[in-house]
Coordinates of C-alpha atoms (C1' of nucleotides) in Angstrom, one line a residue:
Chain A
X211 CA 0.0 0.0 0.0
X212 CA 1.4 3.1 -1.1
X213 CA -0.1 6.8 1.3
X214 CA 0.2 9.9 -0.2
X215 CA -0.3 13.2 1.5
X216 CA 0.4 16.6 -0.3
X217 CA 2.4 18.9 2.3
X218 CA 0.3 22.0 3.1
X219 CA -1.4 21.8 0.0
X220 CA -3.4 24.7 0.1
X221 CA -0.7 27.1 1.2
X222 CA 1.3 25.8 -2.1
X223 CA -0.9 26.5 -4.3
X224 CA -0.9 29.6 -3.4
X225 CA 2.6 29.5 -3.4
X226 CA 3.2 28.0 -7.0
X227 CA 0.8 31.1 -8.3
X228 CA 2.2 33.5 -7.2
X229 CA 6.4 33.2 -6.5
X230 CA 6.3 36.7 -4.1
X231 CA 4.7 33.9 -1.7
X232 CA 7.4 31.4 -2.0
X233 CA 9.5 31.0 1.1
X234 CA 7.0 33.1 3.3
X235 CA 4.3 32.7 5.8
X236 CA 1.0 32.3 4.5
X237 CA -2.1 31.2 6.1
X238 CA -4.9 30.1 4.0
X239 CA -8.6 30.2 5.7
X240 CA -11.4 31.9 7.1
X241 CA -10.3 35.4 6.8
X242 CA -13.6 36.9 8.5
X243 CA -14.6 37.5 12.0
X244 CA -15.3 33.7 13.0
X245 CA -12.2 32.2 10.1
X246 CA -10.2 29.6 11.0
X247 CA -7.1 28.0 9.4
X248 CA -7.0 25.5 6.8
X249 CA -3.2 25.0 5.8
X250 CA -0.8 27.0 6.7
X251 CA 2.7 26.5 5.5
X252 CA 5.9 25.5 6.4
X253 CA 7.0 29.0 7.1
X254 CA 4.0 30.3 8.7
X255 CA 4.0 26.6 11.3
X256 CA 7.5 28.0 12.2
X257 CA 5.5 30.8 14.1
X258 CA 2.8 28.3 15.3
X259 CA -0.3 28.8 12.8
X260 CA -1.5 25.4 12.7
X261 CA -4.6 24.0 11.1
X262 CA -8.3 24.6 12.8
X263 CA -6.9 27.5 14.7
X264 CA -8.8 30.6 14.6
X265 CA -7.5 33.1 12.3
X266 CA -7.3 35.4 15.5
X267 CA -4.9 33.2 17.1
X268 CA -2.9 33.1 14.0
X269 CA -2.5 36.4 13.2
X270 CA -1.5 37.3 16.7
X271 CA 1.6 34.5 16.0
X272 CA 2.8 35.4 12.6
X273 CA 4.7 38.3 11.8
X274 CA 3.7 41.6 9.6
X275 CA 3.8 40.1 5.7
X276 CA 2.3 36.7 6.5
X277 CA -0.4 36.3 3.6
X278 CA -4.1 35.4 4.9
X279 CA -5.5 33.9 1.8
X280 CA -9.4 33.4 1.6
X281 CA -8.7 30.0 -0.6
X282 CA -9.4 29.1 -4.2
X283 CA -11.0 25.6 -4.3
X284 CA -11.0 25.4 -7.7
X285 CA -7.6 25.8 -8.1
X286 CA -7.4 23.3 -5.5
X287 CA -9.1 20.8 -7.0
X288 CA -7.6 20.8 -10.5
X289 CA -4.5 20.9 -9.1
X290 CA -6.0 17.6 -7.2
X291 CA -7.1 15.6 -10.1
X292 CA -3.2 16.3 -11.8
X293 CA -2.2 14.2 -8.8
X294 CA -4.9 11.7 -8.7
X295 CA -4.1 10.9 -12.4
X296 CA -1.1 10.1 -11.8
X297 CA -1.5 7.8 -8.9
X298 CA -3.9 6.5 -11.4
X299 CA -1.1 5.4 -13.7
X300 CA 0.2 3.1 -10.8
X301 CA -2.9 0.9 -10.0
X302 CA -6.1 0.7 -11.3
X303 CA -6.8 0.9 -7.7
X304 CA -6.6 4.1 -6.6
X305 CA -8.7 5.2 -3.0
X306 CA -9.2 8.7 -2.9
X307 CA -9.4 10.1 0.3
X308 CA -9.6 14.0 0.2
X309 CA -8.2 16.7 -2.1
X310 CA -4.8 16.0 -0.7
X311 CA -4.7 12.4 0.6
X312 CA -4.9 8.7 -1.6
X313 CA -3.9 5.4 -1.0
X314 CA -2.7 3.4 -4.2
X315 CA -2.6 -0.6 -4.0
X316 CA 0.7 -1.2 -5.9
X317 CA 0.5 -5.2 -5.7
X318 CA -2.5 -4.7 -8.2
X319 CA -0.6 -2.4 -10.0
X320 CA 2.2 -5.0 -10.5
X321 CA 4.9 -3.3 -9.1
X322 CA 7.7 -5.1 -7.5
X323 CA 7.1 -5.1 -3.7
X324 CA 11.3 -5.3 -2.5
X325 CA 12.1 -2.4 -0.7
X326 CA 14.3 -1.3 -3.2
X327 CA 12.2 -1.5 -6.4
X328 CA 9.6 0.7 -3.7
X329 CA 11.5 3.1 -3.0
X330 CA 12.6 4.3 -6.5
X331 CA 8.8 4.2 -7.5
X332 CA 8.1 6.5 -4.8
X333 CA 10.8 8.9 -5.4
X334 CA 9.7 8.7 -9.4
X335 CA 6.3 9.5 -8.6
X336 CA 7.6 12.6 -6.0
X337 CA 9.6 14.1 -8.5
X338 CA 6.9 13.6 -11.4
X339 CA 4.0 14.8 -8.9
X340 CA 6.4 18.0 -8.8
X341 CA 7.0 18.8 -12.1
X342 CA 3.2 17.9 -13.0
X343 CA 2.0 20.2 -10.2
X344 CA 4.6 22.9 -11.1
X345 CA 6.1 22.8 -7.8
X346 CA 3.5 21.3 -4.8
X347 CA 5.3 18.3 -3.0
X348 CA 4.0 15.6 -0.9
X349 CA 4.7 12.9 1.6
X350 CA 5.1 9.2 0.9
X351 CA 4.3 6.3 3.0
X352 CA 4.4 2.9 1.7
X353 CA 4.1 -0.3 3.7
X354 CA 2.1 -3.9 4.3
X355 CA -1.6 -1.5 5.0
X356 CA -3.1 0.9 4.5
X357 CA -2.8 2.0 8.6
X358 CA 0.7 1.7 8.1
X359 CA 1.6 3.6 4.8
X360 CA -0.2 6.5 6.4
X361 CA 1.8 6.5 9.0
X362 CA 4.9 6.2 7.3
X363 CA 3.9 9.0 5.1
X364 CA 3.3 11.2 8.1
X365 CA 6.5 10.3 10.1
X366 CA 8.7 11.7 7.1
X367 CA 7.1 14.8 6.6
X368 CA 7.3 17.3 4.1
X369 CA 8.3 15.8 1.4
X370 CA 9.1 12.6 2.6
X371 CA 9.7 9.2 1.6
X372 CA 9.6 6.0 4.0
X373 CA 9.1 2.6 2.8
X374 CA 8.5 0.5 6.0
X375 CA 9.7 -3.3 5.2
X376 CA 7.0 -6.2 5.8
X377 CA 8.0 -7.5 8.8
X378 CA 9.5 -4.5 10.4
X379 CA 6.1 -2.9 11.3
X380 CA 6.0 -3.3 14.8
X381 CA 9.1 -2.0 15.4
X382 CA 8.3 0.7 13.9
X383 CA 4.7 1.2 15.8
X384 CA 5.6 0.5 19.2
X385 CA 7.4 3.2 20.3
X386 CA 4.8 5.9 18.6
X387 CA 2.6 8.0 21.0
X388 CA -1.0 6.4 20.7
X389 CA -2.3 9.9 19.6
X390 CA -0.3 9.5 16.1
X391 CA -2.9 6.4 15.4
X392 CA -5.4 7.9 13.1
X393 CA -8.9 7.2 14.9
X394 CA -7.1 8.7 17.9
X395 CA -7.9 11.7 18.8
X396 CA -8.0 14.2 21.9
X397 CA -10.9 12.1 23.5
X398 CA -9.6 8.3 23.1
X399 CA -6.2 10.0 23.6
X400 CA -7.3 11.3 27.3
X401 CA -9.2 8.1 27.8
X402 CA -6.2 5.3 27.2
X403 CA -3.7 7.6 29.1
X404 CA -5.8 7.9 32.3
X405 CA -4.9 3.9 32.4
X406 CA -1.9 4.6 32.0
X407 CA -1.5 3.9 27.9
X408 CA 0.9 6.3 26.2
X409 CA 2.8 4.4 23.3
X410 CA 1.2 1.7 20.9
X411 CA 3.5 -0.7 23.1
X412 CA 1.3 0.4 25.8
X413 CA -1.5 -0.3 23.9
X414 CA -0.5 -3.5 23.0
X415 CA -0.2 -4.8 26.4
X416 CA -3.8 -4.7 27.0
X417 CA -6.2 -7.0 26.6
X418 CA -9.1 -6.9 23.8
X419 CA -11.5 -6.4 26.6
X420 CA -10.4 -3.6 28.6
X421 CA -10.3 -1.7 25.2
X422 CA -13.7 -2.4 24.4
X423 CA -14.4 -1.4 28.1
X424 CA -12.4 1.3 27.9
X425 CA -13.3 3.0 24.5
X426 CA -16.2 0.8 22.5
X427 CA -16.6 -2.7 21.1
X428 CA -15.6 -0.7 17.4
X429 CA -13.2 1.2 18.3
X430 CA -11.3 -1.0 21.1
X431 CA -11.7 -3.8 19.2
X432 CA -9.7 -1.8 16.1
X433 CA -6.9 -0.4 18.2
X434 CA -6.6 -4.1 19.2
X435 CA -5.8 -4.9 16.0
X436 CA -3.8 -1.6 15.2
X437 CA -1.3 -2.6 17.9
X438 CA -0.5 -5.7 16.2
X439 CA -0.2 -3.9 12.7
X440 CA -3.5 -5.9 11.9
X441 CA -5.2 -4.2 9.2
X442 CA -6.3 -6.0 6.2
X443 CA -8.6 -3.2 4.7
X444 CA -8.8 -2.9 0.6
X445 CA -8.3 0.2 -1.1
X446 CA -11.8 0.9 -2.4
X447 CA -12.1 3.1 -5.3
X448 CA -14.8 4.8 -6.4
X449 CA -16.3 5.2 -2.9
X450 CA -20.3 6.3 -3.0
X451 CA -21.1 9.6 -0.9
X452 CA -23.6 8.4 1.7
X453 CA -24.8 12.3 2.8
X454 CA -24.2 15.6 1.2
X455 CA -24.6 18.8 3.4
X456 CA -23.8 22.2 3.2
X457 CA -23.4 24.7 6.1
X458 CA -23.2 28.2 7.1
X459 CA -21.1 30.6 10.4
X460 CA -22.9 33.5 10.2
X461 CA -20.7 36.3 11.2
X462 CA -23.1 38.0 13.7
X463 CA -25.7 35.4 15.4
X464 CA -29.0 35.3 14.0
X465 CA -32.1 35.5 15.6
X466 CA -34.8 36.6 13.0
X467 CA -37.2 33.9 12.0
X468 CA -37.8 35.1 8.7
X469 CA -33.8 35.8 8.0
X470 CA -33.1 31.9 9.2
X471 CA -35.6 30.3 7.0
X472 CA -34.3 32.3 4.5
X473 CA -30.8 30.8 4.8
X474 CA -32.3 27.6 4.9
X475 CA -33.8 28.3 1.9
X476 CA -30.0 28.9 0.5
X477 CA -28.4 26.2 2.2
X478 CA -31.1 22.9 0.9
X479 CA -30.9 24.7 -2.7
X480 CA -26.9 24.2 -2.3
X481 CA -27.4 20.5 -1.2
X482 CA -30.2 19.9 -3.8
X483 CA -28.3 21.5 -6.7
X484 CA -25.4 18.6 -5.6
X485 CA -27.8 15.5 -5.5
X486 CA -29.1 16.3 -8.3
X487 CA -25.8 16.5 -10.2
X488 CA -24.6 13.3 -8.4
X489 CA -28.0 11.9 -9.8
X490 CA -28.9 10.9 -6.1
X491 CA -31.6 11.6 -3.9
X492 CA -32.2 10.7 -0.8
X493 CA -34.8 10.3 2.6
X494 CA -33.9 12.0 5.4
X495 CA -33.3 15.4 5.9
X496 CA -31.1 17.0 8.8
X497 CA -30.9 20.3 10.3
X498 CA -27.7 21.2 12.2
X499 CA -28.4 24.2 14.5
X500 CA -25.3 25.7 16.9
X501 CA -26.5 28.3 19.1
X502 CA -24.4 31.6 20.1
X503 CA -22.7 29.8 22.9
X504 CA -21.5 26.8 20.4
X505 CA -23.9 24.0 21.8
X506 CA -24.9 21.9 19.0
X507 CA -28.0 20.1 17.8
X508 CA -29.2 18.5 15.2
X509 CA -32.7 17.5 13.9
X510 CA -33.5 15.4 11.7
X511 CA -36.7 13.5 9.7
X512 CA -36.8 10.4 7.5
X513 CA -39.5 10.4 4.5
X514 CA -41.0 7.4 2.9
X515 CA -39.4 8.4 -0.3
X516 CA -36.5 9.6 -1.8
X517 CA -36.4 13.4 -2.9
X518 CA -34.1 15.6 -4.4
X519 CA -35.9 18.5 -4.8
X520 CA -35.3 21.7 -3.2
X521 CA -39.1 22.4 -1.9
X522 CA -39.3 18.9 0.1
X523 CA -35.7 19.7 1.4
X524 CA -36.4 23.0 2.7
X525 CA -40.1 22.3 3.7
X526 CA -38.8 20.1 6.2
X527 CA -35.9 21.8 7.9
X528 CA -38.1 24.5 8.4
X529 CA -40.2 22.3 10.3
X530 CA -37.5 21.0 12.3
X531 CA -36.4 24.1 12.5
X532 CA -39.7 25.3 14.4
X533 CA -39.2 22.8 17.0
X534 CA -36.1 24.4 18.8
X535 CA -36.0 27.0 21.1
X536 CA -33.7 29.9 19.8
X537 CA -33.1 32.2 22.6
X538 CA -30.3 34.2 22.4
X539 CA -29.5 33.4 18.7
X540 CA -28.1 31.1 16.1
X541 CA -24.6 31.2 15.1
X542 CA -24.3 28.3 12.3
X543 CA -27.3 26.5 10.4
X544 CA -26.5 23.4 8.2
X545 CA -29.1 21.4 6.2
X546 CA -27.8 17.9 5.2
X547 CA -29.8 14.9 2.7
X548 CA -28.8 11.1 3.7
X549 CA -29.6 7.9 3.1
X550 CA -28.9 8.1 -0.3
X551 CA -29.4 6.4 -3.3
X552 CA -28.8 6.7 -6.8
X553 CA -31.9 6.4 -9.3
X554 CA -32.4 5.1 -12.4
X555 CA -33.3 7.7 -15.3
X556 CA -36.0 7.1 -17.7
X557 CA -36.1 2.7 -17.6
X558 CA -39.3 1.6 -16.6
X559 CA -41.3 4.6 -16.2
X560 CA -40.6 5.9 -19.9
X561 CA -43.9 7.0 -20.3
X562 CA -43.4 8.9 -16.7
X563 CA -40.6 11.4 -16.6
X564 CA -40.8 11.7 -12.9
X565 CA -40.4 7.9 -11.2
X566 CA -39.5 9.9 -7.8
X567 CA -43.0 10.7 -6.8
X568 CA -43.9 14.5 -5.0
X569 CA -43.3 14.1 -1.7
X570 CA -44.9 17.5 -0.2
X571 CA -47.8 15.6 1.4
X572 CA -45.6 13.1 3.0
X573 CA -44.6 15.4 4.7
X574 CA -47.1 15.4 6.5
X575 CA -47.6 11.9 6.3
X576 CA -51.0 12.6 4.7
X577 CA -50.2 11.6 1.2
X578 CA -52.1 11.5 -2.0
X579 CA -51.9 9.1 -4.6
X580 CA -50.1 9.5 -7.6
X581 CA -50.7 7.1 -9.1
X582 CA -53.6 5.0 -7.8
X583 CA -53.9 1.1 -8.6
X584 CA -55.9 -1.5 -6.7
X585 CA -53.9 -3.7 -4.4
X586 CA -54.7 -6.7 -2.0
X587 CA -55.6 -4.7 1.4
X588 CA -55.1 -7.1 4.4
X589 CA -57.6 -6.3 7.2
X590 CA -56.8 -7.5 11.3
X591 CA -58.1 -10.8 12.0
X592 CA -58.9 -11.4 8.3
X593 CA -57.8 -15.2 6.5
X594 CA -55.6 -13.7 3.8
X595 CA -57.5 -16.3 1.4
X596 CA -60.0 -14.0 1.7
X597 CA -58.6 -10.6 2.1
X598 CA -60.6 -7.8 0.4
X599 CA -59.2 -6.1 -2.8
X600 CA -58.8 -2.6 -1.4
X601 CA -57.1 0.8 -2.3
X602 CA -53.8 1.5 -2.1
X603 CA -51.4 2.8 -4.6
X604 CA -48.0 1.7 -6.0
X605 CA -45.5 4.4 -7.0
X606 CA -42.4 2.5 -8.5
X607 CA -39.2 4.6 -7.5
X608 CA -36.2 2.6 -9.2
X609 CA -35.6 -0.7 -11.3
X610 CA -36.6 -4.0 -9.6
X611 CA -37.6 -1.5 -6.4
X612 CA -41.6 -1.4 -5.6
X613 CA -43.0 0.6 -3.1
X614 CA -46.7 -0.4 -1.7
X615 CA -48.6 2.3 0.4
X616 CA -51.3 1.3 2.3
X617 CA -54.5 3.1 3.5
X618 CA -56.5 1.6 5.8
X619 CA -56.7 -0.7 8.9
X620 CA -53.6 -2.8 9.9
X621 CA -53.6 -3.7 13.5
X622 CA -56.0 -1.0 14.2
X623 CA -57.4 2.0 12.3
X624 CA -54.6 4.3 11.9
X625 CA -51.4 6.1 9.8
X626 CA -50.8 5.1 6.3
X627 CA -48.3 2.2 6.3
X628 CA -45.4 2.1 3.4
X629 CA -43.9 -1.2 2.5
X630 CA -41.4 -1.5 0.2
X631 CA -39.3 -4.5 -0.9
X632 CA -36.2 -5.5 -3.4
X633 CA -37.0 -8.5 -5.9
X634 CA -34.9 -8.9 -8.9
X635 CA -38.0 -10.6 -10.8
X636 CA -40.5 -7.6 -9.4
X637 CA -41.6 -5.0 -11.7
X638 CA -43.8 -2.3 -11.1
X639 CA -46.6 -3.5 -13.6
X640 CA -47.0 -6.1 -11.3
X641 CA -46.8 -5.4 -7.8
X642 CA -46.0 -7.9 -5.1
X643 CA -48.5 -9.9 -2.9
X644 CA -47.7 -7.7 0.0
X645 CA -50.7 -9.5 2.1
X646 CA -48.1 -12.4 2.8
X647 CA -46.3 -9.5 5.3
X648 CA -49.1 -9.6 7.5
Chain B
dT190 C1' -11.5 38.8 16.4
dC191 C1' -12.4 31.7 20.2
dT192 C1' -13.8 27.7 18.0
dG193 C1' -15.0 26.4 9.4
dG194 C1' -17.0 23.2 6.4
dG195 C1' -17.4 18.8 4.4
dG196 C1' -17.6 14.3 5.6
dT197 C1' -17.6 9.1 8.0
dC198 C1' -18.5 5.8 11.5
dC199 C1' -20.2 4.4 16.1
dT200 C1' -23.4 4.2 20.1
dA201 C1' -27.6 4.0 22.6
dG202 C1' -32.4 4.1 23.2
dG203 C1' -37.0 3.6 21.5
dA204 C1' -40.4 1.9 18.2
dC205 C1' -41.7 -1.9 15.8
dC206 C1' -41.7 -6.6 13.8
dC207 C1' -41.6 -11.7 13.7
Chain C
dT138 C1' -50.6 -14.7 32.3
dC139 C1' -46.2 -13.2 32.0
dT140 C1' -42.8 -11.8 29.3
dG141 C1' -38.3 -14.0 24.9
dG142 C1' -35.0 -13.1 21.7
dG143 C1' -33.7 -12.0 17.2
dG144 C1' -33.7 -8.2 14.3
dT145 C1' -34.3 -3.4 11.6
dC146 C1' -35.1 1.4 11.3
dC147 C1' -35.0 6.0 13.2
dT148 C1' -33.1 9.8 16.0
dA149 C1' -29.5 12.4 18.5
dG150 C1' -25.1 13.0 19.8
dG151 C1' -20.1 12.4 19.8
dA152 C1' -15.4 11.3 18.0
dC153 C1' -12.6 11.8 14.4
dC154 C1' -10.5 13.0 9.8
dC155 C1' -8.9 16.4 6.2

DNA sequence: TCTGGGGTCCTAGGACCC
DNA sequence: TCTGGGGTCCTAGGACCC
């Protein structure tokens, strides 16, 4: 497994564009009221600016002619994809994890896996990833995991190169500070040293069940393994977003009610306008909510259906949105979309441009039908020989995918009930026998 | 000038189902 | 009459990462 981690990317970006920056401070972030720091660079780390700071607290350690940048993403980003492409050329496995960070699975790239043969690669692809970027450098890690190459990429940092040999990794684990495992952070960190657990030797002293006392069944369990350089996971390409959000720190707190449905308004069009680019849409909606003294909440509603339309989206963080109490005023709002899935365009519903059906009313979980179609309606204490044919309505949302709602009865007169089912020999012409469900 | 914005994964309790 | 054991889905919050 090969890590690579571009050193304070953003900062030399900046600093490839324009050379006055090359060799001095700069600071690229939040550059209003309530900023905080993104990258900063070598230079401006020297005078302790370090990522998440507030901008305050950096400005107050750098020195006159240290540049505060506002950022350019999109200079970010193709700068990003130059590198991804050629990480690309290595393996047809290629794991993305942010603008700056990949893993590469070189075995399936069929690369010779001697130490020797690995470390020329890496200090090919270095020098290439240079030239390519036009002067951004980064930090290689490669090693037996992926756990492992990320550390090794981090331990040589900037512009580093450390192959760690298979076999070797424990060496070079145990005598690391636990907080330098990634998954450990300031609260695990606290946690394993008040029992006394400093260094991954530490760690791997203890027994699989005072971790999982101690910080989880997941997360014990996996530091279990860490400490024996147990990791097995693949590189995944291709990895499927699973919730797309978009946020907002106002720079005074709000406390108009018309002013924050307004920028809740802003914030679901930002979301929807994603989904529906990503050609996804999904069922529950979220509203994050941190109140002028930083106390965070969110709330959040599942629908029946998928939506990706802004209305729906809005609609109901509004309505979460009524149901907190916001004395003394709001000083972020975010409005996030989960439980995602990708839909089908135009397959089985050709002669019905919209297979997502409008979910307004189910929002009030008072629907009504799109499309109406009799179905088999099941009625307590009724044989299902001899159940009545009833109303209730299909609406089809994806290939193989039916979704049956039911009006009526079910245990006792109440709520429409939604079932919905995966059959690869279901289509929606010719809906399930649902009755079978009870 | 206290504390961004975009994510992922996990936990725990409750509702509900078989 | 008293009370199970397996499971899923939803909600809220927290830790962590870049």
């Amino acid at each position: 497994m090969l890590h690579l981690d571009l050193d304070a990317f953003f900062a030399a970006v900046e600093q490839r564009d324009k050379p006055s920056l090359r060799g001095k401070p700069v600071v690229v972030g939040g550059t209003g009221g309530r900023g905080v720091v993104a990258t900063a660079s070598y230079e401006a780390r020297a005078y302790g600016a370090r990522s998440a700071m507030s901008s305050g607290e950096a400005r107050r350690r750098c020195p006159p002619g240290t540049a505060f940048l506002g950022g350019r993403f999109a200079a970010y980003s193709l700068t990003s994809r130059v590198v991804m492409d050629l990480l690309r050329e290595l393996s047809p496995l290629v794991e993305q994890v942010s603008v700056d960070e990949a893993y590469v699975d070189l075995a399936a790239g069929g690369h010779a896996l001697d130490v020797e043969s690995l470390t020329a690669l890496a200090h090919d692809l270095k020098e290439r990833l240079h030239t390519a970027t036009g002067g951004v450098r980064g930090s290689v890690g490669i090693a037996s995991s992926k756990t492992l190459a990320k550390i090794g990429s981090e331990l040589d940092k900037p512009d580093g190169l450390l192959v760690i040999p298979a076999g070797s990794e424990l060496d070079v684990l145990h005598p690391l500070p636990v907080r330098s495992l990634p998954g450990v952070g300031p609260a695990t960190g606290d946690r394993l040293s008040s029992v006394g657990v400093r260094t991954v030797a530490d760690l791997h002293e203890r027994s699989l069940t005072d971790l999982v006392t101690l910080v989880g069944q997941a997360h014990g369990s996996g530091l279990y393994r860490l400490a024996r350089a147990d990791d097995d996971r693949p590189v995944v390409p291709d990895r499927e977003a699973k919730s797309v959000s978009a946020e907002r720190t106002y720079a005074t707190d709000l406390t108009d009610l018309a002013t924050l449905e307004h920028e809740i308004g802003s914030l679901a069009q930002r979301v929807v306008t994603r989904l529906q680019k990503d050609g996804t849409a999904g069922r529950t909606v979220t509203l994050k909510f941190r109140r002028y003294d930083f106390t965070t909440l969110t709330r959040s509603q599942t629908l029946t259906q998928p939506f990706d339309d802004v209305r729906t989206v809005a609609d109901v963080a509004r309505r979460l949105l009524a149901g907190i109490d916001r004395t003394g005023g709001v000083r972020l709002l975010g409005v996030g979309v989960s439980g995602l899935a990708t839909y089908v365009q135009g397959d089985l519903f050709a002669e019905d441009p919209e297979p997502v059906a409008d979910l307004e009313e189910d929002i009030d979980a008072v629907p009504e039908p799109e499309a109406v179609r009799a179905v088999p309606v099941w009625h307590p204490g009724q044989d299902v020989e001899h159940a009545e044919m009833g109303r209730g309505w299909v609406w089809g949302s994806g290939l193989n995918r039916v979704t049956v709602r039911f009006e009526g009865p079910r245990t006792a007169p109440g709520p429409v009930r939604t079932y919905a089912g995966d059959d690869p020999d279901l289509s929606p012409a010719d809906p399930p026998d649902w009755r079978s469900d009870g």
